[in-house]
Amino acid sequence: MSLTVRDLDRSIAFYRDGLGFRVLTETAVEAALSADGVRTLVELHERADAVLRPRRCTGLFHFAILVPTRAALGRSLRHLTDEGWPLTGVADHLVSEALYLSDPDGLGIEIYGDRPRETWTRVGGQVMMATDPLDLESVANEPGAERSWTGLDAATVIGHVHLHVASLVDAERLYCGVVGFEPTMRTYPGALFVAAGGYHHHLGVNTWMGEGAPAPPGHAVGLRWFSVYARELPAAEVVDDATRTVVSLGPG
């Protein structure tokens, strides 16, 4: 996935020192970030004329960094707390436990760990999710969370992307009808969650900025593109005009 930012050096410092990414490559205007030192997970692209996104528009709500264990989530929580990086929220989503924060450009980020799939509740084909209080003390005291901070675990991936959209109907038509996801939850107010392979969600969309919300300016900070990989997917690109986002599809 690729993000437009206003100040590359400032963003690198946040994503490296705050979140724990490794910098794979860096130029005057771009940087590639990794968890394992091999595969790029996030690309930062500086745009000199970039502006902050208007509050009421479509685009990125947050992208979610999936850590492999509860201990890894606890280490991230301890590190963020020790370094004074403020959280904007925390939640127990039943299927996962999540921390929320914003980057220097106000872009939303979730760091989360999944609960075992066998504990997820499914009703009528839907995966039950909620936004309940999170026991931060329990996460911070998970065995292994006390280990010294060395950055993100190498098995960390981008678990999902969540977008503000103008229409849930149009978003479902694109991401289910064209991309090929299946709806996993329709009952969360103003939102739709979709996924492949029985996951709780690889993509969330919502109309919390209002039905018919406008797209952000083309030079605003935010999500430029993200990739979806699956064995059965042919290489292709899909343009989400409503959010000014390119979705790259491919086998993987």
Short mmCIF file of N, CA and C in Angstrom, two decimals, residues 11-160:
data_model
loop_
_atom_site.label_atom_id
_atom_site.label_comp_id
_atom_site.label_asym_id
_atom_site.label_seq_id
_atom_site.Cartn_x
_atom_site.Cartn_y
_atom_site.Cartn_z
N SER A 11 7.67 11.52 8.57
CA SER A 11 6.89 10.28 8.52
C SER A 11 7.78 9.06 8.73
N ILE A 12 8.96 9.06 8.15
CA ILE A 12 9.88 7.93 8.37
C ILE A 12 10.18 7.78 9.85
N ALA A 13 10.45 8.90 10.53
CA ALA A 13 10.76 8.84 11.96
C ALA A 13 9.61 8.22 12.73
N PHE A 14 8.38 8.58 12.39
CA PHE A 14 7.22 8.02 13.09
C PHE A 14 7.07 6.53 12.81
N TYR A 15 7.10 6.15 11.53
CA TYR A 15 6.86 4.74 11.18
C TYR A 15 8.00 3.83 11.63
N ARG A 16 9.21 4.35 11.67
CA ARG A 16 10.36 3.55 12.11
C ARG A 16 10.46 3.52 13.63
N ASP A 17 10.51 4.70 14.25
CA ASP A 17 10.77 4.78 15.69
C ASP A 17 9.51 4.53 16.52
N GLY A 18 8.36 4.95 16.01
CA GLY A 18 7.13 4.76 16.75
C GLY A 18 6.50 3.40 16.53
N LEU A 19 6.33 3.02 15.26
CA LEU A 19 5.63 1.78 14.96
C LEU A 19 6.56 0.57 14.86
N GLY A 20 7.83 0.80 14.49
CA GLY A 20 8.77 -0.31 14.45
C GLY A 20 9.04 -0.89 13.08
N PHE A 21 8.69 -0.17 12.02
CA PHE A 21 9.02 -0.63 10.67
C PHE A 21 10.52 -0.48 10.41
N ARG A 22 11.03 -1.26 9.46
CA ARG A 22 12.38 -1.09 8.95
C ARG A 22 12.31 -0.35 7.62
N VAL A 23 13.26 0.52 7.36
CA VAL A 23 13.31 1.24 6.09
C VAL A 23 14.12 0.40 5.11
N LEU A 24 13.45 -0.08 4.06
CA LEU A 24 14.12 -0.89 3.04
C LEU A 24 14.89 -0.03 2.05
N THR A 25 14.20 0.96 1.51
CA THR A 25 14.82 1.87 0.54
C THR A 25 14.32 3.28 0.81
N GLU A 26 15.11 4.26 0.41
CA GLU A 26 14.73 5.65 0.62
C GLU A 26 15.33 6.52 -0.47
N THR A 27 14.49 7.38 -1.05
CA THR A 27 14.94 8.40 -2.00
C THR A 27 14.55 9.76 -1.44
N ALA A 28 14.69 10.78 -2.24
CA ALA A 28 14.34 12.13 -1.78
C ALA A 28 12.85 12.26 -1.52
N VAL A 29 12.02 11.45 -2.19
CA VAL A 29 10.57 11.63 -2.07
C VAL A 29 9.82 10.35 -1.69
N GLU A 30 10.50 9.20 -1.60
CA GLU A 30 9.80 7.96 -1.30
C GLU A 30 10.61 7.09 -0.34
N ALA A 31 9.90 6.28 0.41
CA ALA A 31 10.54 5.30 1.28
C ALA A 31 9.68 4.04 1.31
N ALA A 32 10.34 2.89 1.31
CA ALA A 32 9.66 1.60 1.41
C ALA A 32 9.90 1.04 2.79
N LEU A 33 8.82 0.63 3.46
CA LEU A 33 8.88 0.15 4.84
C LEU A 33 8.53 -1.32 4.90
N SER A 34 9.21 -2.03 5.80
CA SER A 34 9.06 -3.48 5.90
C SER A 34 9.05 -3.90 7.36
N ALA A 35 8.49 -5.08 7.62
CA ALA A 35 8.59 -5.67 8.96
C ALA A 35 9.69 -6.72 9.01
N ASP A 36 9.90 -7.44 7.89
CA ASP A 36 10.87 -8.54 7.88
C ASP A 36 12.18 -8.19 7.20
N GLY A 37 12.30 -6.95 6.70
CA GLY A 37 13.52 -6.56 6.01
C GLY A 37 13.59 -7.01 4.57
N VAL A 38 12.53 -7.62 4.07
CA VAL A 38 12.51 -8.15 2.69
C VAL A 38 11.34 -7.59 1.90
N ARG A 39 10.15 -7.73 2.45
CA ARG A 39 8.93 -7.39 1.71
C ARG A 39 8.41 -6.02 2.12
N THR A 40 8.11 -5.18 1.13
CA THR A 40 7.54 -3.87 1.41
C THR A 40 6.08 -4.01 1.82
N LEU A 41 5.74 -3.43 2.96
CA LEU A 41 4.35 -3.40 3.41
C LEU A 41 3.71 -2.04 3.18
N VAL A 42 4.48 -0.97 3.41
CA VAL A 42 3.96 0.39 3.28
C VAL A 42 4.98 1.22 2.52
N GLU A 43 4.48 1.97 1.54
CA GLU A 43 5.32 2.93 0.82
C GLU A 43 4.86 4.33 1.19
N LEU A 44 5.82 5.18 1.52
CA LEU A 44 5.54 6.59 1.81
C LEU A 44 5.97 7.43 0.63
N HIS A 45 5.09 8.30 0.18
CA HIS A 45 5.38 9.15 -0.98
C HIS A 45 5.15 10.61 -0.59
N GLU A 46 6.24 11.39 -0.57
CA GLU A 46 6.11 12.81 -0.23
C GLU A 46 5.64 13.59 -1.44
N ARG A 47 4.67 14.47 -1.19
CA ARG A 47 4.20 15.38 -2.23
C ARG A 47 4.30 16.79 -1.67
N ALA A 48 5.07 17.62 -2.37
CA ALA A 48 5.38 18.95 -1.84
C ALA A 48 4.14 19.81 -1.66
N ASP A 49 3.13 19.62 -2.53
CA ASP A 49 1.93 20.45 -2.44
C ASP A 49 0.80 19.75 -1.69
N ALA A 50 1.10 18.66 -0.99
CA ALA A 50 0.05 17.91 -0.29
C ALA A 50 -0.61 18.77 0.79
N VAL A 51 -1.91 18.58 0.93
CA VAL A 51 -2.68 19.28 1.96
C VAL A 51 -3.37 18.25 2.84
N LEU A 52 -3.73 18.66 4.03
CA LEU A 52 -4.50 17.79 4.89
C LEU A 52 -5.87 17.54 4.26
N ARG A 53 -6.40 16.37 4.51
CA ARG A 53 -7.68 15.99 3.93
C ARG A 53 -8.82 16.71 4.64
N PRO A 54 -9.80 17.22 3.91
CA PRO A 54 -10.98 17.79 4.57
C PRO A 54 -11.64 16.74 5.46
N ARG A 55 -12.26 17.17 6.53
CA ARG A 55 -12.83 16.20 7.46
C ARG A 55 -13.92 15.37 6.80
N ARG A 56 -14.81 16.00 6.06
CA ARG A 56 -15.94 15.28 5.49
C ARG A 56 -15.64 14.91 4.03
N CYS A 57 -15.01 13.77 3.86
CA CYS A 57 -14.73 13.28 2.51
C CYS A 57 -14.48 11.78 2.59
N THR A 58 -14.41 11.15 1.44
CA THR A 58 -14.11 9.73 1.39
C THR A 58 -12.59 9.53 1.50
N GLY A 59 -12.19 8.28 1.53
CA GLY A 59 -10.77 7.98 1.60
C GLY A 59 -10.44 7.10 2.79
N LEU A 60 -9.18 7.09 3.17
CA LEU A 60 -8.72 6.20 4.22
C LEU A 60 -9.32 6.55 5.59
N PHE A 61 -9.93 5.56 6.23
CA PHE A 61 -10.31 5.67 7.64
C PHE A 61 -9.12 5.18 8.48
N HIS A 62 -8.67 3.98 8.20
CA HIS A 62 -7.40 3.52 8.76
C HIS A 62 -6.90 2.32 7.98
N PHE A 63 -5.60 2.06 8.08
CA PHE A 63 -5.07 0.77 7.65
C PHE A 63 -4.62 0.05 8.89
N ALA A 64 -4.63 -1.29 8.84
CA ALA A 64 -4.45 -2.07 10.05
C ALA A 64 -3.24 -2.99 9.95
N ILE A 65 -2.36 -2.85 10.92
CA ILE A 65 -1.14 -3.64 11.02
C ILE A 65 -1.44 -4.84 11.90
N LEU A 66 -1.39 -6.03 11.32
CA LEU A 66 -1.71 -7.26 12.05
C LEU A 66 -0.43 -7.89 12.58
N VAL A 67 -0.30 -7.93 13.90
CA VAL A 67 0.85 -8.58 14.52
C VAL A 67 0.50 -10.03 14.82
N PRO A 68 1.50 -10.93 14.86
CA PRO A 68 1.20 -12.37 14.87
C PRO A 68 0.77 -12.94 16.21
N THR A 69 1.05 -12.26 17.32
CA THR A 69 0.74 -12.81 18.63
C THR A 69 0.25 -11.72 19.56
N ARG A 70 -0.40 -12.15 20.64
CA ARG A 70 -0.85 -11.18 21.65
C ARG A 70 0.35 -10.55 22.35
N ALA A 71 1.43 -11.33 22.51
CA ALA A 71 2.64 -10.79 23.11
C ALA A 71 3.21 -9.66 22.25
N ALA A 72 3.16 -9.84 20.91
CA ALA A 72 3.64 -8.79 20.01
C ALA A 72 2.79 -7.53 20.14
N LEU A 73 1.48 -7.71 20.31
CA LEU A 73 0.61 -6.56 20.52
C LEU A 73 0.96 -5.87 21.84
N GLY A 74 1.24 -6.67 22.87
CA GLY A 74 1.63 -6.11 24.15
C GLY A 74 2.94 -5.34 24.07
N ARG A 75 3.89 -5.84 23.28
CA ARG A 75 5.16 -5.11 23.13
C ARG A 75 4.95 -3.79 22.42
N SER A 76 4.08 -3.77 21.41
CA SER A 76 3.77 -2.51 20.73
C SER A 76 3.12 -1.53 21.70
N LEU A 77 2.19 -2.02 22.51
CA LEU A 77 1.52 -1.16 23.48
C LEU A 77 2.52 -0.59 24.48
N ARG A 78 3.40 -1.44 25.02
CA ARG A 78 4.40 -0.96 25.98
C ARG A 78 5.33 0.06 25.34
N HIS A 79 5.75 -0.20 24.09
CA HIS A 79 6.66 0.73 23.42
C HIS A 79 6.00 2.07 23.18
N LEU A 80 4.79 2.06 22.66
CA LEU A 80 4.09 3.32 22.40
C LEU A 80 3.89 4.11 23.69
N THR A 81 3.56 3.41 24.75
CA THR A 81 3.37 4.07 26.04
C THR A 81 4.69 4.64 26.56
N ASP A 82 5.75 3.84 26.49
CA ASP A 82 7.05 4.29 26.99
C ASP A 82 7.56 5.51 26.23
N GLU A 83 7.31 5.53 24.91
CA GLU A 83 7.81 6.61 24.07
C GLU A 83 6.88 7.82 24.01
N GLY A 84 5.71 7.70 24.62
CA GLY A 84 4.79 8.82 24.65
C GLY A 84 4.00 9.04 23.37
N TRP A 85 3.89 8.01 22.54
CA TRP A 85 3.07 8.14 21.33
C TRP A 85 1.61 7.98 21.74
N PRO A 86 0.77 8.98 21.54
CA PRO A 86 -0.61 8.92 22.05
C PRO A 86 -1.50 7.99 21.22
N LEU A 87 -2.32 7.22 21.92
CA LEU A 87 -3.34 6.41 21.26
C LEU A 87 -4.60 7.24 21.10
N THR A 88 -5.31 7.03 19.99
CA THR A 88 -6.59 7.70 19.78
C THR A 88 -7.76 6.82 20.21
N GLY A 89 -7.47 5.53 20.47
CA GLY A 89 -8.52 4.63 20.91
C GLY A 89 -7.99 3.23 21.08
N VAL A 90 -8.77 2.40 21.75
CA VAL A 90 -8.48 0.97 21.90
C VAL A 90 -9.81 0.25 21.85
N ALA A 91 -9.81 -1.03 21.45
CA ALA A 91 -11.07 -1.75 21.36
C ALA A 91 -10.86 -3.25 21.40
N ASP A 92 -11.84 -3.92 21.97
CA ASP A 92 -11.98 -5.37 21.87
C ASP A 92 -13.07 -5.61 20.84
N HIS A 93 -12.67 -6.16 19.69
CA HIS A 93 -13.63 -6.38 18.60
C HIS A 93 -14.17 -7.81 18.59
N LEU A 94 -14.00 -8.56 19.66
CA LEU A 94 -14.41 -9.96 19.79
C LEU A 94 -13.50 -10.89 18.99
N VAL A 95 -13.29 -10.57 17.71
CA VAL A 95 -12.39 -11.39 16.88
C VAL A 95 -10.95 -10.94 17.01
N SER A 96 -10.74 -9.76 17.60
CA SER A 96 -9.40 -9.18 17.67
C SER A 96 -9.33 -8.16 18.79
N GLU A 97 -8.09 -7.78 19.12
CA GLU A 97 -7.84 -6.71 20.08
C GLU A 97 -7.03 -5.64 19.37
N ALA A 98 -7.40 -4.38 19.54
CA ALA A 98 -6.86 -3.34 18.67
C ALA A 98 -6.47 -2.07 19.42
N LEU A 99 -5.38 -1.47 18.92
CA LEU A 99 -4.91 -0.15 19.35
C LEU A 99 -5.04 0.79 18.16
N TYR A 100 -5.41 2.03 18.41
CA TYR A 100 -5.58 3.00 17.33
C TYR A 100 -4.74 4.25 17.60
N LEU A 101 -4.17 4.78 16.53
CA LEU A 101 -3.41 6.03 16.62
C LEU A 101 -3.38 6.68 15.25
N SER A 102 -2.81 7.88 15.17
CA SER A 102 -2.72 8.61 13.91
C SER A 102 -1.28 8.93 13.61
N ASP A 103 -0.95 8.99 12.31
CA ASP A 103 0.40 9.36 11.92
C ASP A 103 0.52 10.89 11.88
N PRO A 104 1.69 11.44 11.56
CA PRO A 104 1.85 12.90 11.62
C PRO A 104 0.94 13.68 10.68
N ASP A 105 0.37 13.02 9.66
CA ASP A 105 -0.56 13.68 8.75
C ASP A 105 -2.01 13.41 9.11
N GLY A 106 -2.22 12.78 10.27
CA GLY A 106 -3.58 12.50 10.70
C GLY A 106 -4.19 11.26 10.09
N LEU A 107 -3.39 10.43 9.43
CA LEU A 107 -3.91 9.21 8.82
C LEU A 107 -4.08 8.14 9.89
N GLY A 108 -5.22 7.46 9.86
CA GLY A 108 -5.56 6.50 10.89
C GLY A 108 -4.82 5.18 10.75
N ILE A 109 -4.37 4.66 11.87
CA ILE A 109 -3.63 3.39 11.91
C ILE A 109 -4.20 2.54 13.03
N GLU A 110 -4.37 1.27 12.76
CA GLU A 110 -4.75 0.28 13.77
C GLU A 110 -3.62 -0.73 13.88
N ILE A 111 -3.27 -1.09 15.09
CA ILE A 111 -2.35 -2.20 15.35
C ILE A 111 -3.17 -3.23 16.10
N TYR A 112 -3.26 -4.46 15.56
CA TYR A 112 -4.16 -5.41 16.19
C TYR A 112 -3.62 -6.83 16.15
N GLY A 113 -4.19 -7.65 17.00
CA GLY A 113 -3.90 -9.07 17.01
C GLY A 113 -5.20 -9.84 16.98
N ASP A 114 -5.25 -10.88 16.18
CA ASP A 114 -6.46 -11.70 16.08
C ASP A 114 -6.56 -12.69 17.23
N ARG A 115 -7.78 -12.94 17.65
CA ARG A 115 -8.04 -14.07 18.51
C ARG A 115 -8.11 -15.34 17.63
N PRO A 116 -7.92 -16.52 18.20
CA PRO A 116 -7.99 -17.74 17.39
C PRO A 116 -9.31 -17.86 16.64
N ARG A 117 -9.28 -18.32 15.40
CA ARG A 117 -10.49 -18.39 14.59
C ARG A 117 -11.57 -19.23 15.23
N GLU A 118 -11.16 -20.28 15.98
CA GLU A 118 -12.17 -21.15 16.56
C GLU A 118 -12.98 -20.45 17.65
N THR A 119 -12.55 -19.27 18.07
CA THR A 119 -13.31 -18.51 19.07
C THR A 119 -14.26 -17.50 18.43
N TRP A 120 -14.17 -17.29 17.12
CA TRP A 120 -15.04 -16.33 16.46
C TRP A 120 -16.46 -16.89 16.40
N THR A 121 -17.43 -16.05 16.58
CA THR A 121 -18.83 -16.45 16.50
C THR A 121 -19.40 -16.05 15.15
N ARG A 122 -20.04 -17.01 14.50
CA ARG A 122 -20.68 -16.75 13.20
C ARG A 122 -22.17 -17.02 13.34
N VAL A 123 -22.97 -16.07 12.89
CA VAL A 123 -24.43 -16.18 12.96
C VAL A 123 -24.99 -15.84 11.59
N GLY A 124 -25.68 -16.79 10.98
CA GLY A 124 -26.30 -16.53 9.68
C GLY A 124 -25.31 -16.09 8.62
N GLY A 125 -24.12 -16.65 8.66
CA GLY A 125 -23.12 -16.31 7.66
C GLY A 125 -22.32 -15.07 7.98
N GLN A 126 -22.63 -14.40 9.08
CA GLN A 126 -21.90 -13.20 9.47
C GLN A 126 -20.94 -13.49 10.63
N VAL A 127 -19.80 -12.82 10.60
CA VAL A 127 -18.86 -12.90 11.71
C VAL A 127 -19.23 -11.81 12.70
N MET A 128 -19.46 -12.20 13.94
CA MET A 128 -19.89 -11.24 14.94
C MET A 128 -18.70 -10.40 15.43
N MET A 129 -18.79 -9.10 15.26
CA MET A 129 -17.78 -8.15 15.72
C MET A 129 -18.45 -7.05 16.52
N ALA A 130 -17.70 -6.44 17.40
CA ALA A 130 -18.23 -5.35 18.23
C ALA A 130 -17.09 -4.39 18.55
N THR A 131 -17.42 -3.31 19.21
CA THR A 131 -16.41 -2.37 19.71
C THR A 131 -16.61 -2.24 21.21
N ASP A 132 -15.93 -3.11 21.95
CA ASP A 132 -16.04 -3.18 23.40
C ASP A 132 -14.76 -2.64 24.04
N PRO A 133 -14.79 -2.33 25.33
CA PRO A 133 -13.57 -1.87 26.01
C PRO A 133 -12.49 -2.95 25.97
N LEU A 134 -11.24 -2.50 25.87
CA LEU A 134 -10.10 -3.41 25.82
C LEU A 134 -9.38 -3.39 27.17
N ASP A 135 -9.02 -4.56 27.64
CA ASP A 135 -8.27 -4.69 28.89
C ASP A 135 -6.79 -4.44 28.59
N LEU A 136 -6.38 -3.18 28.66
CA LEU A 136 -5.01 -2.82 28.31
C LEU A 136 -4.00 -3.46 29.25
N GLU A 137 -4.34 -3.56 30.51
CA GLU A 137 -3.42 -4.16 31.47
C GLU A 137 -3.14 -5.61 31.11
N SER A 138 -4.17 -6.33 30.71
CA SER A 138 -4.00 -7.73 30.32
C SER A 138 -3.11 -7.85 29.09
N VAL A 139 -3.32 -6.98 28.11
CA VAL A 139 -2.49 -7.02 26.89
C VAL A 139 -1.04 -6.69 27.23
N ALA A 140 -0.82 -5.66 28.02
CA ALA A 140 0.54 -5.25 28.37
C ALA A 140 1.27 -6.30 29.20
N ASN A 141 0.51 -7.11 29.95
CA ASN A 141 1.12 -8.12 30.81
C ASN A 141 1.07 -9.53 30.22
N GLU A 142 0.71 -9.62 28.94
CA GLU A 142 0.75 -10.92 28.27
C GLU A 142 2.18 -11.47 28.34
N PRO A 143 2.35 -12.76 28.71
CA PRO A 143 3.70 -13.33 28.75
C PRO A 143 4.45 -13.12 27.43
N GLY A 144 5.63 -12.56 27.51
CA GLY A 144 6.44 -12.24 26.33
C GLY A 144 6.39 -10.77 25.96
N ALA A 145 5.37 -10.06 26.45
CA ALA A 145 5.26 -8.63 26.13
C ALA A 145 6.36 -7.81 26.78
N GLU A 146 6.97 -8.36 27.82
CA GLU A 146 8.00 -7.62 28.54
C GLU A 146 9.35 -7.66 27.85
N ARG A 147 9.49 -8.45 26.81
CA ARG A 147 10.76 -8.53 26.10
C ARG A 147 11.15 -7.18 25.51
N SER A 148 12.42 -6.94 25.37
CA SER A 148 12.92 -5.66 24.86
C SER A 148 12.36 -5.37 23.47
N TRP A 149 12.06 -4.12 23.22
CA TRP A 149 11.51 -3.69 21.94
C TRP A 149 12.59 -3.72 20.86
N THR A 150 12.33 -4.45 19.78
CA THR A 150 13.25 -4.49 18.64
C THR A 150 12.55 -4.15 17.34
N GLY A 151 11.34 -3.61 17.44
CA GLY A 151 10.57 -3.29 16.24
C GLY A 151 9.48 -4.32 16.01
N LEU A 152 8.78 -4.18 14.89
CA LEU A 152 7.70 -5.10 14.56
C LEU A 152 8.22 -6.51 14.35
N ASP A 153 7.43 -7.47 14.77
CA ASP A 153 7.75 -8.88 14.51
C ASP A 153 7.84 -9.10 13.00
N ALA A 154 8.76 -9.96 12.58
CA ALA A 154 8.96 -10.20 11.15
C ALA A 154 7.73 -10.77 10.46
N ALA A 155 6.84 -11.42 11.21
CA ALA A 155 5.64 -12.01 10.62
C ALA A 155 4.48 -11.02 10.52
N THR A 156 4.71 -9.77 10.84
CA THR A 156 3.67 -8.74 10.75
C THR A 156 3.26 -8.52 9.29
N VAL A 157 1.97 -8.30 9.07
CA VAL A 157 1.44 -8.02 7.74
C VAL A 157 0.43 -6.87 7.84
N ILE A 158 -0.03 -6.39 6.69
CA ILE A 158 -1.17 -5.48 6.66
C ILE A 158 -2.42 -6.35 6.65
N GLY A 159 -3.20 -6.27 7.75
CA GLY A 159 -4.33 -7.18 7.90
C GLY A 159 -5.59 -6.73 7.18
N HIS A 160 -5.83 -5.43 7.16
CA HIS A 160 -6.99 -4.94 6.43
C HIS A 160 -6.87 -3.44 6.21
#
